Tab-separated table of C-alpha atoms in Angstrom:
chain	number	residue	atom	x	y	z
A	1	UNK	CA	-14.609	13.882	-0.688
A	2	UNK	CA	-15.137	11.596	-3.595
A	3	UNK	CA	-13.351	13.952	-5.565
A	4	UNK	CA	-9.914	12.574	-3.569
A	5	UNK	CA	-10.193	8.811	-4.363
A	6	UNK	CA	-7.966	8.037	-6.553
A	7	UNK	CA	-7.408	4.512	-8.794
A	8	UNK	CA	-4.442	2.156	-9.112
A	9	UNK	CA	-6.012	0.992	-12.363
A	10	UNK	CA	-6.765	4.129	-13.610
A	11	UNK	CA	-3.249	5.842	-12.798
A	12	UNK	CA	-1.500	3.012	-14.384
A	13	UNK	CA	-3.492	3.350	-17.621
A	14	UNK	CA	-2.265	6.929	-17.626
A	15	UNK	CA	1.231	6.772	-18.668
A	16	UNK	CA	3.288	4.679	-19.819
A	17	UNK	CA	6.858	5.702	-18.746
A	18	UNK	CA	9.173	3.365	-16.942
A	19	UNK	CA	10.730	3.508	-13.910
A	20	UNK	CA	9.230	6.954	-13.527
A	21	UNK	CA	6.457	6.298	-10.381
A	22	UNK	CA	3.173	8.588	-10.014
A	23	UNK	CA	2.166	9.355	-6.501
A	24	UNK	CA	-1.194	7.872	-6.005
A	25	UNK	CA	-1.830	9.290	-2.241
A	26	UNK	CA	-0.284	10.130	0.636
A	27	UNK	CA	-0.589	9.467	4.358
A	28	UNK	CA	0.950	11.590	7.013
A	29	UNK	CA	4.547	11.731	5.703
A	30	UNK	CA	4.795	8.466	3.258
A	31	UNK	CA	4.230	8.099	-0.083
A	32	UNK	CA	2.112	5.338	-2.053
A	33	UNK	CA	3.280	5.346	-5.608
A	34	UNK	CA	2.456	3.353	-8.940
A	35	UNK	CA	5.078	2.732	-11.505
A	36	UNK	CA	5.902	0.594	-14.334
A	37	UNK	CA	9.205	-1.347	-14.729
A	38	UNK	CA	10.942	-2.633	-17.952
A	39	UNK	CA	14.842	-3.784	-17.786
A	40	UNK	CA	17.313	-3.312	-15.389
A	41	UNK	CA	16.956	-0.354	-12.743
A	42	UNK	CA	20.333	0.759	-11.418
A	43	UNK	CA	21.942	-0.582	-7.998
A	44	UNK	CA	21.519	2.149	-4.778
A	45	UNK	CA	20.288	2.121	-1.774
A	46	UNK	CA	18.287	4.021	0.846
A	47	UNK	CA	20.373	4.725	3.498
A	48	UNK	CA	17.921	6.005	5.787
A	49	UNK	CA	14.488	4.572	4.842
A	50	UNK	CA	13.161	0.978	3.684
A	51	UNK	CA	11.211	1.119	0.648
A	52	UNK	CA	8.122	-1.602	0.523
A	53	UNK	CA	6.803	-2.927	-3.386
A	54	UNK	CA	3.917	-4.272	-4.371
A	55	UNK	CA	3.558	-5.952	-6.960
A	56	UNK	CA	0.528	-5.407	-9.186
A	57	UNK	CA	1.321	-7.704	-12.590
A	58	UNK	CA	4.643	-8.958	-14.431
A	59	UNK	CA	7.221	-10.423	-12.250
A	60	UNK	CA	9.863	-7.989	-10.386
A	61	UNK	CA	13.308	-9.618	-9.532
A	62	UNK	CA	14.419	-7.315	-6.613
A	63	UNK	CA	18.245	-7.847	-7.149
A	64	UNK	CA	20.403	-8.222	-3.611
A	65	UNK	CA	23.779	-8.590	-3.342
A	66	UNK	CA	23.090	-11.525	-1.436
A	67	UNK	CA	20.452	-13.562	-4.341
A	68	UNK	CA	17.692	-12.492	-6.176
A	69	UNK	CA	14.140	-11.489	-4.572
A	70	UNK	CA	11.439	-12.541	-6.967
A	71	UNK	CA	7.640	-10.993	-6.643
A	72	UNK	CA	4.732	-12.043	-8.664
A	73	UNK	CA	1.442	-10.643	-8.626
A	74	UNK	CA	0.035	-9.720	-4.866
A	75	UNK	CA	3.678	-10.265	-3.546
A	76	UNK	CA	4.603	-7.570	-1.297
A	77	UNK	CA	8.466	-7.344	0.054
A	78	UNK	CA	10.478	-5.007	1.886
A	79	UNK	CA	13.881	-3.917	1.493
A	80	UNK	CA	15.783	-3.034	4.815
A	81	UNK	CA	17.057	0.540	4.478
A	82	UNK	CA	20.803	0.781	3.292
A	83	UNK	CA	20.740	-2.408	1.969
A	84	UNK	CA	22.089	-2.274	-1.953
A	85	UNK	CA	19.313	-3.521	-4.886
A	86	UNK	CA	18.367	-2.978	-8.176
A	87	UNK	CA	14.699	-4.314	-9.323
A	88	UNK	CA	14.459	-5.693	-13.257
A	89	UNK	CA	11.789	-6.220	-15.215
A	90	UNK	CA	12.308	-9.045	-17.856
A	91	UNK	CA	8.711	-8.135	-19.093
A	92	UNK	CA	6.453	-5.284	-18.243
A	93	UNK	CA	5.524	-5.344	-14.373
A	94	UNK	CA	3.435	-2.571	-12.733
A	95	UNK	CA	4.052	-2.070	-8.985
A	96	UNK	CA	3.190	0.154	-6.107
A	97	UNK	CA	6.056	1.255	-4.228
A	98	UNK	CA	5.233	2.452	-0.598
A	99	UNK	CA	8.214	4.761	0.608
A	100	UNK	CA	8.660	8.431	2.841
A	101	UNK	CA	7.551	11.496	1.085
A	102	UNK	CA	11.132	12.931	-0.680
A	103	UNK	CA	12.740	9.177	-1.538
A	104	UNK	CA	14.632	9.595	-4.581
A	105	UNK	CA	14.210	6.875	-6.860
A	106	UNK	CA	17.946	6.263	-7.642
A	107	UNK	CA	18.502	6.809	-3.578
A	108	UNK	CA	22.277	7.228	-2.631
A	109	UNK	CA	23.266	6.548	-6.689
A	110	UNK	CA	21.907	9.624	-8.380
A	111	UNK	CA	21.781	9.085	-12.516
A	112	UNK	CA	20.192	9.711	-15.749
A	113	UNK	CA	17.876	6.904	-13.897
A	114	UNK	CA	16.533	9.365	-11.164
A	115	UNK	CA	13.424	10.983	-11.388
A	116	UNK	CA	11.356	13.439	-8.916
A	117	UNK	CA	7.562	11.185	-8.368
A	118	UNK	CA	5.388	13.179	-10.738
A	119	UNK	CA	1.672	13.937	-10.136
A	120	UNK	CA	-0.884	12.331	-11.568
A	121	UNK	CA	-2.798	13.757	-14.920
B	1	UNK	CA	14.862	-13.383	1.592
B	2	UNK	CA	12.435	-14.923	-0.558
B	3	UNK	CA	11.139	-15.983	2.541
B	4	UNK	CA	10.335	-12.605	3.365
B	5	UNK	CA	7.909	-11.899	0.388
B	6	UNK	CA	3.976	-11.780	1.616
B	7	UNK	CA	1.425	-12.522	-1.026
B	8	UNK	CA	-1.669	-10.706	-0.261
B	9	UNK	CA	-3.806	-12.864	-1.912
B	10	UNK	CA	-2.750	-15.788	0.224
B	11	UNK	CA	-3.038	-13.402	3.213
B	12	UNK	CA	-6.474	-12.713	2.784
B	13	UNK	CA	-7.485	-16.757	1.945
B	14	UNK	CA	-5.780	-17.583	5.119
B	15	UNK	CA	-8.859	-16.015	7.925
B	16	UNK	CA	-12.370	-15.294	7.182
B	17	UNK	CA	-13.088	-12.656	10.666
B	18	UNK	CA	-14.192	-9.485	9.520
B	19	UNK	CA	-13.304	-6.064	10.843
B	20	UNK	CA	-9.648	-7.845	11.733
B	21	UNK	CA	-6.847	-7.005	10.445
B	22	UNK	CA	-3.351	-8.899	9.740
B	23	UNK	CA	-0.421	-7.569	9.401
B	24	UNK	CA	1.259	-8.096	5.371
B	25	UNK	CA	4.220	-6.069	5.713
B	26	UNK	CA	5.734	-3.171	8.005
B	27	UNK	CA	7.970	-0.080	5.840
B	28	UNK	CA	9.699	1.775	8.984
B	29	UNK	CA	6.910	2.823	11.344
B	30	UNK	CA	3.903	1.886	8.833
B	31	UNK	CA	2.286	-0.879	8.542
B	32	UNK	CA	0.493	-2.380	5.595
B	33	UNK	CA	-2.757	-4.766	6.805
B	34	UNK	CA	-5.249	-6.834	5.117
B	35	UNK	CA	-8.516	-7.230	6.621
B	36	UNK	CA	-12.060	-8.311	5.497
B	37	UNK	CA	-15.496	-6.503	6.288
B	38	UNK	CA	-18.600	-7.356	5.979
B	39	UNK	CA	-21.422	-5.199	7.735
B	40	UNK	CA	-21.018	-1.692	9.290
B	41	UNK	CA	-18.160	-0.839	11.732
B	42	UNK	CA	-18.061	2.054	14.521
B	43	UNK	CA	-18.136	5.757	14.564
B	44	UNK	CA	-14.533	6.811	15.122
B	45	UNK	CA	-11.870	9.046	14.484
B	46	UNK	CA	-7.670	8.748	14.571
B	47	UNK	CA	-6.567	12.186	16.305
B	48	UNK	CA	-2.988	11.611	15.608
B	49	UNK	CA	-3.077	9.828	12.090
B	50	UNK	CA	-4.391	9.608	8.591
B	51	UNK	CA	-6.060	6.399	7.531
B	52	UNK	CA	-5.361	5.112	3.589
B	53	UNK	CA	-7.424	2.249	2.466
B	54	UNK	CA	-6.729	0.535	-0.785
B	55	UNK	CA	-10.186	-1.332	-1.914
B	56	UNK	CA	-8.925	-4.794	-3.346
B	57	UNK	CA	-12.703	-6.955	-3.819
B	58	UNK	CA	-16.069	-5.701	-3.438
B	59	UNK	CA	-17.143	-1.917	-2.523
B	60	UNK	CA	-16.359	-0.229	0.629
B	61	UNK	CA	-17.811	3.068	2.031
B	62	UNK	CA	-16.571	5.374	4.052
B	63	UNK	CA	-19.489	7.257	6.058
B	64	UNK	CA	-18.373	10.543	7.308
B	65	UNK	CA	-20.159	13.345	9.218
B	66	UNK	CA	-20.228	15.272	5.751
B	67	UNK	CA	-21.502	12.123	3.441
B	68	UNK	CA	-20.505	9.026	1.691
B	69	UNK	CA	-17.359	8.094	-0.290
B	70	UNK	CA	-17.716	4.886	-2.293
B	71	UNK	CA	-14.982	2.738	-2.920
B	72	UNK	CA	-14.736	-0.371	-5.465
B	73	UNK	CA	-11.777	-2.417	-6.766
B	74	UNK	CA	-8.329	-0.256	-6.641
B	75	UNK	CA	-10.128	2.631	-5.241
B	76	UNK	CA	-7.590	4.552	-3.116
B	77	UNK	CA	-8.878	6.628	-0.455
B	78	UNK	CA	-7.276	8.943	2.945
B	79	UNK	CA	-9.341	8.942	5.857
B	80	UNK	CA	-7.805	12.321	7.235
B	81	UNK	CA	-6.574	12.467	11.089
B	82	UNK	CA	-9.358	13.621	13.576
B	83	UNK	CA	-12.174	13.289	10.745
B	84	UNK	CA	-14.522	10.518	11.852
B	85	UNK	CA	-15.773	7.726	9.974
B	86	UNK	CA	-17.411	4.771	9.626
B	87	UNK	CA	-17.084	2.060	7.296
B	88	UNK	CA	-19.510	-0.365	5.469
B	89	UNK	CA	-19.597	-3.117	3.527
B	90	UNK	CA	-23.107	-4.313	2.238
B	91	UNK	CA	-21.144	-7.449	0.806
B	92	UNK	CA	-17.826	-8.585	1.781
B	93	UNK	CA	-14.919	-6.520	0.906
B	94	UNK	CA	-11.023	-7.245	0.973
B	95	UNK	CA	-9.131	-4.313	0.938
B	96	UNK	CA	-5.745	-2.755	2.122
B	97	UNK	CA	-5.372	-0.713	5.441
B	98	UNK	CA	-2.079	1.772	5.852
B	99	UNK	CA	-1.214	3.595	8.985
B	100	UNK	CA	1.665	4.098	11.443
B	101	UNK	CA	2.281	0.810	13.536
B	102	UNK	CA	0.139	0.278	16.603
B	103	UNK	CA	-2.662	1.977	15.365
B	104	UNK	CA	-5.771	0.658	17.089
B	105	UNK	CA	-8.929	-0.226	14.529
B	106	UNK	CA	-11.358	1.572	16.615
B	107	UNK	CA	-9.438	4.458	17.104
B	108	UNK	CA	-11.006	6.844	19.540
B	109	UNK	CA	-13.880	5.106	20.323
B	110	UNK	CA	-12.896	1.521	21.910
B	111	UNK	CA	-15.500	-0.870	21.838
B	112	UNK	CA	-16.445	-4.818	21.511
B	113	UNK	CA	-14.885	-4.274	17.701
B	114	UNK	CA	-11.534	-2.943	19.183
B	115	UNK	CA	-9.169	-5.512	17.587
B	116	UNK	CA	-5.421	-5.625	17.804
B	117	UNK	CA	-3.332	-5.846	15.021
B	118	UNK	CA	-2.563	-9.824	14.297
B	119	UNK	CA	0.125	-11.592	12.559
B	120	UNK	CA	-0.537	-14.012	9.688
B	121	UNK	CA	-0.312	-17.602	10.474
């Protein structure tokens, strides 16, 4: 059983792609994911799931239509399925990103942006 | 919406109970806790669930019928559904807790330790 514990540290030390999440674990049918962010994302949204960050270092301004979410390290936040954002990075941040098994990272905008979750090394 | 944004870190400096989890943040059905333990827990088992626990401080283990798995700082581990377990903490531990909302701590086995879920102040 110690074979399956994986760490955060360690999976963020192994690559260094951004906006491009690794799935860490997963329990029952959701997802826990580590990426790195650097610039602008793209706006989407997911219109049939929320999608919960984490974030680990860096500061991650969740952009909303509405205003600006901003998370520093330890700030968790959760945005509301089918509600339009797009996260930037002004420096380096690495998150976790706790979503369903199958969310798409570029959700109802597909782009050169989206990207399947890829396995850990 | 900023005023939606948990920090974890303040979460965990804001009760000092062990073995009692708060709810950070809730991503559709899931819930995200933090809790504190200190000491061993109870034998128990979640028939209908799987159990992740993100280490955060100290080092956790997870007793199981088939041996230990040891867990330190950004350990990630997945209790599976219907395997039972029992956690320990020799020194105090802060760490992480996902699973489906209104999943009870002591699982199959209620006891004295049988804690609901509770919100942060």
């Amino acid at each position: 059983m110690q074979d399956d514990v994986r760490n955060l540290h360690r999976a963020l030390d192994s690559f260094g792609e951004h906006w491009s999440p690794r799935r860490l674990a997963t329990m029952n049918d959701v997802d826990v994911k580590v990426f790195k962010a650097l610039g602008e994302f793209t706006w989407h949204s997911h219109p049939d799931t929320d999608e919960l960050f984490l974030v680990l270092s860096g500061r991650l301004v969740i952009q909303l239509r509405e205003g600006d979410v901003e998370l520093g390290p330890g700030d968790v936040y959760v945005v509301p399925r089918g509600v339009e954002h797009c996260p930037r990075a002004d420096d380096e941040v690495q998150a976790l990103l706790i979503e369903p098994v199958g969310t798409v990272n570029t959700g109802d905008a597909p782009s050169a942006r989206t990207a399947a979750v890829r396995e850990l090394d």
